[in-house]
Amino acid sequence: MAKGFGLGRGLDALIDTEHVITNGSSSINEVELSAISPNPNQPRTHFDEEALEELATSIRELGVISPITLRKNEDDTYQIIAGERRYRAAKKVGLKTIPAYIKTAADEQVMEMALIENIQREDLNAIEIALTYQRLMDEYSLTQERMSQRVGKKRATIANYLRLLRLPAEIQMGITEHKIDMGHARALLGTDNPANQLDIYKRILNEGLSVRKVEEIVRDESDKQQTKPENQVRKLPEYAQLQQRLSDLFETKVQFNCNDKGKGKISIPFANDGELAKIMEKLDSINDRT
């Protein structure tokens, strides 16, 4: 007889389950592997074969210790919400059944649960997380603020992940393959020039640059751009006043560059997630008043 135990805080604490009907979520059910199919919207896109083989070896010796989470379909089959690695490893071992929690949930909630479960286990790379955030926001018309509330992450954290999708494809692949980490990627976002980003990325790979060194390189590149004649600020009083007003509003030294043709750029620098969050709050308050 299966021994029952609760899920704890985990997914239930982070997902808005007001309209979710759960069946058997306080006990474990043995479900036939032949009746289970993977989730086509699984956030995780890469499964390391070596790690999967290690998990299969563990399951062969000890069985499946942690139940997977499934959604029951109308035809009495099941779709994986969380635990595809354990499902794949169990199939490798040749198991006929696997312990599982059964939930009834909408597509949106399935995607959220799968995302959160993978994040909690640190199973996703940064690009997979960013793509899942973007997909949820696009498909269900969620703002960053609403996304933040649903998955229990700070809005600034979500914004930082989404910014990674602005990087060239080669760099995104490098993040996926763990050639560079999140710190390097965020430093590369300090320049919005794709060619510069790729040049610095290749230097990271060839020279083993630290995050701090990448930040220095990006900062030097930015300083060079600002000293070019075409980017010189017009020395007009109203521009200086506008720059000061923006700096006061965002509580940081706003950069205001404009050439003789009227083309320019406003840059709002920030040093950490906290400062970015304050800038976003200011923008939200402005938007609410308009």
Short mmCIF file of C-alpha atoms in Angstrom, two decimals:
data_model
loop_
_atom_site.label_atom_id
_atom_site.label_comp_id
_atom_site.label_asym_id
_atom_site.label_seq_id
_atom_site.Cartn_x
_atom_site.Cartn_y
_atom_site.Cartn_z
CA MET A 1 0.00 0.00 0.00
CA ALA A 2 1.38 3.37 -0.98
CA LYS A 3 2.44 5.64 1.82
CA GLY A 4 1.03 9.16 1.55
CA PHE A 5 2.83 12.41 2.25
CA GLY A 6 2.20 16.05 1.34
CA LEU A 7 3.89 18.20 -1.27
CA GLY A 8 4.97 20.76 1.33
CA ARG A 9 5.17 24.40 0.18
CA GLY A 10 6.90 23.84 -3.18
CA LEU A 11 4.58 24.33 -6.15
CA ASP A 12 1.36 24.83 -4.22
CA ALA A 13 2.80 27.82 -2.36
CA LEU A 14 3.97 29.55 -5.55
CA ILE A 15 1.12 28.78 -7.96
CA ASP A 16 -2.26 30.44 -7.73
CA THR A 17 -4.33 27.27 -7.25
CA GLU A 18 -7.66 28.89 -6.40
CA HIS A 19 -9.25 27.36 -9.51
CA VAL A 20 -7.21 24.14 -9.65
CA ILE A 21 -8.93 20.88 -8.74
CA THR A 22 -6.47 18.36 -7.35
CA ASN A 23 -6.93 14.63 -7.21
CA GLY A 24 -4.63 12.46 -5.14
CA SER A 25 -2.16 15.25 -4.46
CA SER A 26 -1.75 14.12 -0.83
CA SER A 27 -0.95 10.51 -1.72
CA ILE A 28 1.15 8.63 -4.25
CA ASN A 29 -0.35 6.71 -7.16
CA GLU A 30 1.42 4.02 -9.20
CA VAL A 31 0.85 4.91 -12.86
CA GLU A 32 1.77 2.79 -15.88
CA LEU A 33 4.57 4.34 -17.93
CA SER A 34 2.76 3.33 -21.12
CA ALA A 35 -0.10 5.69 -20.22
CA ILE A 36 2.21 8.69 -19.72
CA SER A 37 3.39 11.19 -22.35
CA PRO A 38 5.86 14.07 -22.00
CA ASN A 39 4.69 17.68 -21.85
CA PRO A 40 5.20 19.29 -25.30
CA ASN A 41 5.64 22.65 -23.50
CA GLN A 42 8.33 21.33 -21.16
CA PRO A 43 10.61 24.30 -20.35
CA ARG A 44 13.66 22.06 -20.34
CA THR A 45 14.92 21.45 -23.88
CA HIS A 46 18.23 19.72 -23.14
CA PHE A 47 18.63 16.44 -21.26
CA ASP A 48 22.22 15.44 -20.50
CA GLU A 49 22.60 11.77 -21.45
CA GLU A 50 25.37 11.08 -18.93
CA ALA A 51 23.33 12.55 -16.07
CA LEU A 52 20.27 10.62 -17.29
CA GLU A 53 22.26 7.37 -17.24
CA GLU A 54 23.41 8.11 -13.67
CA LEU A 55 19.81 8.68 -12.62
CA ALA A 56 18.78 5.42 -14.30
CA THR A 57 21.48 3.58 -12.34
CA SER A 58 20.20 5.09 -9.11
CA ILE A 59 16.62 4.11 -9.95
CA ARG A 60 17.75 0.59 -10.80
CA GLU A 61 19.26 0.28 -7.32
CA LEU A 62 16.84 2.28 -5.16
CA GLY A 63 13.71 2.84 -7.23
CA VAL A 64 12.07 6.22 -7.90
CA ILE A 65 12.45 8.09 -4.60
CA SER A 66 10.63 11.30 -5.57
CA PRO A 67 7.23 10.92 -7.35
CA ILE A 68 6.63 12.75 -10.60
CA THR A 69 3.62 15.04 -11.08
CA LEU A 70 1.05 14.28 -13.77
CA ARG A 71 -2.10 15.76 -15.29
CA LYS A 72 -4.87 13.32 -16.13
CA ASN A 73 -6.31 13.62 -19.64
CA GLU A 74 -9.91 12.94 -20.61
CA ASP A 75 -8.98 9.59 -22.21
CA ASP A 76 -7.43 8.30 -18.95
CA THR A 77 -3.89 8.91 -20.15
CA TYR A 78 -1.50 11.26 -18.36
CA GLN A 79 0.75 14.18 -19.28
CA ILE A 80 3.87 15.06 -17.30
CA ILE A 81 3.77 18.31 -15.35
CA ALA A 82 7.09 17.77 -13.56
CA GLY A 83 9.60 14.94 -13.53
CA GLU A 84 10.41 14.12 -17.15
CA ARG A 85 13.99 13.14 -16.26
CA ARG A 86 12.71 10.56 -13.79
CA TYR A 87 10.19 9.33 -16.38
CA ARG A 88 12.92 8.91 -19.02
CA ALA A 89 15.27 7.19 -16.59
CA ALA A 90 12.51 4.83 -15.43
CA LYS A 91 11.89 3.84 -19.06
CA LYS A 92 15.62 3.19 -19.51
CA VAL A 93 15.56 0.84 -16.52
CA GLY A 94 12.51 -0.93 -17.88
CA LEU A 95 10.05 -0.10 -15.09
CA LYS A 96 6.38 -0.69 -15.87
CA THR A 97 4.99 1.85 -13.38
CA ILE A 98 6.18 5.00 -11.64
CA PRO A 99 4.97 6.75 -8.45
CA ALA A 100 3.13 9.98 -9.24
CA TYR A 101 0.94 12.75 -7.91
CA ILE A 102 -2.13 13.41 -10.06
CA LYS A 103 -3.39 16.96 -10.62
CA THR A 104 -6.07 18.53 -12.79
CA ALA A 105 -4.76 21.83 -14.15
CA ALA A 106 -5.17 24.22 -17.07
CA ASP A 107 -2.45 24.50 -19.73
CA GLU A 108 -1.18 27.76 -18.24
CA GLN A 109 -0.80 26.22 -14.80
CA VAL A 110 0.95 23.16 -16.24
CA MET A 111 3.56 25.41 -17.83
CA GLU A 112 4.01 27.38 -14.61
CA MET A 113 4.33 24.25 -12.48
CA ALA A 114 6.88 22.75 -14.85
CA LEU A 115 8.86 25.99 -14.86
CA ILE A 116 8.89 26.34 -11.09
CA GLU A 117 9.72 22.70 -10.45
CA ASN A 118 12.72 22.91 -12.78
CA ILE A 119 13.89 26.23 -11.28
CA GLN A 120 13.65 24.82 -7.75
CA ARG A 121 15.81 21.86 -8.81
CA GLU A 122 18.14 24.20 -10.76
CA ASP A 123 17.54 22.01 -13.82
CA LEU A 124 17.09 24.81 -16.37
CA ASN A 125 19.70 27.01 -17.99
CA ALA A 126 19.12 30.76 -18.12
CA ILE A 127 17.91 30.80 -21.75
CA GLU A 128 15.35 28.04 -21.10
CA ILE A 129 14.02 30.07 -18.16
CA ALA A 130 13.90 33.26 -20.24
CA LEU A 131 12.08 31.56 -23.12
CA THR A 132 9.51 30.05 -20.76
CA TYR A 133 8.86 33.40 -19.08
CA GLN A 134 8.44 35.01 -22.50
CA ARG A 135 6.13 32.27 -23.73
CA LEU A 136 3.90 32.46 -20.65
CA MET A 137 3.70 36.24 -20.93
CA ASP A 138 2.91 36.12 -24.66
CA GLU A 139 0.37 33.28 -24.59
CA TYR A 140 -1.53 34.46 -21.51
CA SER A 141 -1.06 38.25 -21.83
CA LEU A 142 0.83 38.53 -18.55
CA THR A 143 2.81 41.60 -17.56
CA GLN A 144 6.20 41.23 -15.89
CA GLU A 145 4.54 42.26 -12.62
CA ARG A 146 1.85 39.58 -12.93
CA MET A 147 4.46 37.00 -13.94
CA SER A 148 6.44 37.97 -10.84
CA GLN A 149 3.43 37.36 -8.60
CA ARG A 150 2.59 33.99 -10.15
CA VAL A 151 6.05 32.40 -9.99
CA GLY A 152 7.27 34.05 -6.79
CA LYS A 153 10.25 35.83 -8.36
CA LYS A 154 11.17 39.51 -8.21
CA ARG A 155 10.16 41.49 -11.26
CA ALA A 156 13.78 42.64 -11.71
CA THR A 157 14.88 39.01 -11.82
CA ILE A 158 12.37 38.21 -14.57
CA ALA A 159 13.41 41.34 -16.49
CA ASN A 160 17.06 40.27 -16.32
CA TYR A 161 16.22 36.87 -17.78
CA LEU A 162 14.14 38.39 -20.58
CA ARG A 163 16.98 40.75 -21.50
CA LEU A 164 19.12 37.71 -22.34
CA LEU A 165 16.89 37.10 -25.36
CA ARG A 166 18.27 40.31 -26.91
CA LEU A 167 21.72 38.75 -27.19
CA PRO A 168 22.91 37.27 -30.52
CA ALA A 169 21.97 33.62 -31.09
CA GLU A 170 25.59 32.46 -30.78
CA ILE A 171 25.83 33.93 -27.28
CA GLN A 172 22.46 32.48 -26.26
CA MET A 173 23.74 29.08 -27.37
CA GLY A 174 26.87 29.64 -25.29
CA ILE A 175 24.70 30.23 -22.23
CA THR A 176 22.68 27.09 -22.98
CA GLU A 177 25.88 25.04 -23.29
CA HIS A 178 27.29 26.57 -20.08
CA LYS A 179 30.23 28.16 -21.91
CA ILE A 180 29.47 31.40 -20.08
CA ASP A 181 27.35 32.06 -17.03
CA MET A 182 24.58 34.51 -16.21
CA GLY A 183 27.06 37.08 -14.86
CA HIS A 184 28.98 37.23 -18.14
CA ALA A 185 25.75 37.47 -20.13
CA ARG A 186 24.43 40.36 -18.06
CA ALA A 187 27.76 42.16 -18.43
CA LEU A 188 27.54 41.77 -22.22
CA LEU A 189 24.15 43.49 -22.13
CA GLY A 190 25.98 46.62 -21.04
CA THR A 191 26.55 47.28 -24.74
CA ASP A 192 23.70 47.13 -27.25
CA ASN A 193 26.01 46.61 -30.23
CA PRO A 194 25.74 42.93 -31.37
CA ALA A 195 29.16 43.04 -33.05
CA ASN A 196 30.79 44.25 -29.82
CA GLN A 197 28.90 41.63 -27.83
CA LEU A 198 30.18 38.85 -30.10
CA ASP A 199 33.75 40.15 -30.02
CA ILE A 200 33.77 40.26 -26.23
CA TYR A 201 32.05 36.84 -26.05
CA LYS A 202 34.85 35.29 -28.12
CA ARG A 203 37.41 36.90 -25.82
CA ILE A 204 35.65 35.36 -22.82
CA LEU A 205 35.99 31.92 -24.42
CA ASN A 206 39.59 32.41 -25.60
CA GLU A 207 40.99 34.31 -22.62
CA GLY A 208 38.81 33.06 -19.76
CA LEU A 209 37.77 36.58 -18.80
CA SER A 210 36.12 37.12 -15.43
CA VAL A 211 32.76 38.89 -15.11
CA ARG A 212 34.51 41.92 -13.60
CA LYS A 213 36.90 42.10 -16.57
CA VAL A 214 34.00 41.91 -19.03
CA GLU A 215 32.27 44.75 -17.19
CA GLU A 216 35.45 46.84 -17.50
CA ILE A 217 35.72 46.14 -21.24
CA VAL A 218 32.07 47.05 -21.83
CA ARG A 219 32.46 50.21 -19.77
CA ASP A 220 35.57 51.24 -21.77
CA GLU A 221 33.71 50.62 -25.05
CA SER A 222 30.84 52.78 -23.83
CA ASP A 223 33.20 55.59 -22.85
CA LYS A 224 34.80 55.51 -26.32
CA GLN A 225 31.39 55.76 -27.99
CA GLN A 226 30.44 58.75 -25.87
CA THR A 227 33.63 60.61 -26.83
CA LYS A 228 33.03 60.29 -30.59
CA PRO A 229 32.25 63.70 -32.22
CA GLU A 230 28.91 62.55 -33.62
CA ASN A 231 27.76 61.62 -30.14
CA GLN A 232 28.73 64.84 -28.41
CA VAL A 233 25.96 66.45 -26.36
CA ARG A 234 24.58 69.71 -27.65
CA LYS A 235 25.48 72.37 -25.17
CA LEU A 236 21.95 73.73 -24.88
CA PRO A 237 20.53 74.78 -21.48
CA GLU A 238 17.24 72.94 -22.01
CA TYR A 239 19.13 69.66 -22.63
CA ALA A 240 21.10 70.08 -19.43
CA GLN A 241 17.90 70.81 -17.54
CA LEU A 242 16.20 67.72 -19.01
CA GLN A 243 19.18 65.54 -18.11
CA GLN A 244 19.07 66.85 -14.53
CA ARG A 245 15.31 66.29 -14.24
CA LEU A 246 15.67 62.70 -15.45
CA SER A 247 18.58 62.08 -13.08
CA ASP A 248 16.51 63.38 -10.16
CA LEU A 249 13.50 61.29 -11.19
CA PHE A 250 15.37 57.99 -11.47
CA GLU A 251 17.85 58.75 -8.66
CA THR A 252 20.82 57.92 -10.87
CA LYS A 253 23.07 59.85 -13.24
CA VAL A 254 21.18 59.66 -16.54
CA GLN A 255 23.33 59.94 -19.67
CA PHE A 256 21.91 62.22 -22.37
CA ASN A 257 23.73 62.30 -25.71
CA CYS A 258 22.59 64.20 -28.79
CA ASN A 259 24.40 65.23 -31.99
CA ASP A 260 23.90 68.26 -34.22
CA LYS A 261 21.28 66.43 -36.28
CA GLY A 262 19.08 65.85 -33.26
CA LYS A 263 19.85 62.13 -33.03
CA GLY A 264 20.76 60.84 -29.60
CA LYS A 265 20.26 58.42 -26.77
CA ILE A 266 19.10 58.50 -23.16
CA SER A 267 20.75 55.89 -20.91
CA ILE A 268 19.60 55.08 -17.38
CA PRO A 269 22.41 53.19 -15.61
CA PHE A 270 21.90 50.83 -12.67
CA ALA A 271 24.37 48.87 -10.56
CA ASN A 272 22.24 45.97 -9.31
CA ASP A 273 18.79 44.35 -9.30
CA GLY A 274 17.60 46.66 -6.55
CA GLU A 275 18.36 49.82 -8.54
CA LEU A 276 16.72 48.29 -11.64
CA ALA A 277 13.60 47.52 -9.59
CA LYS A 278 13.42 51.17 -8.42
CA ILE A 279 13.70 52.41 -12.02
CA MET A 280 10.86 50.07 -13.06
CA GLU A 281 8.70 51.30 -10.19
CA LYS A 282 9.26 54.89 -11.35
CA LEU A 283 8.27 53.98 -14.91
CA ASP A 284 5.18 52.13 -13.66
CA SER A 285 4.09 55.12 -11.60
CA ILE A 286 4.48 57.40 -14.65
CA ASN A 287 2.48 54.96 -16.77
CA ASP A 288 -0.29 54.80 -14.14
CA ARG A 289 -0.69 58.57 -14.24
CA THR A 290 -1.04 58.72 -18.03
#
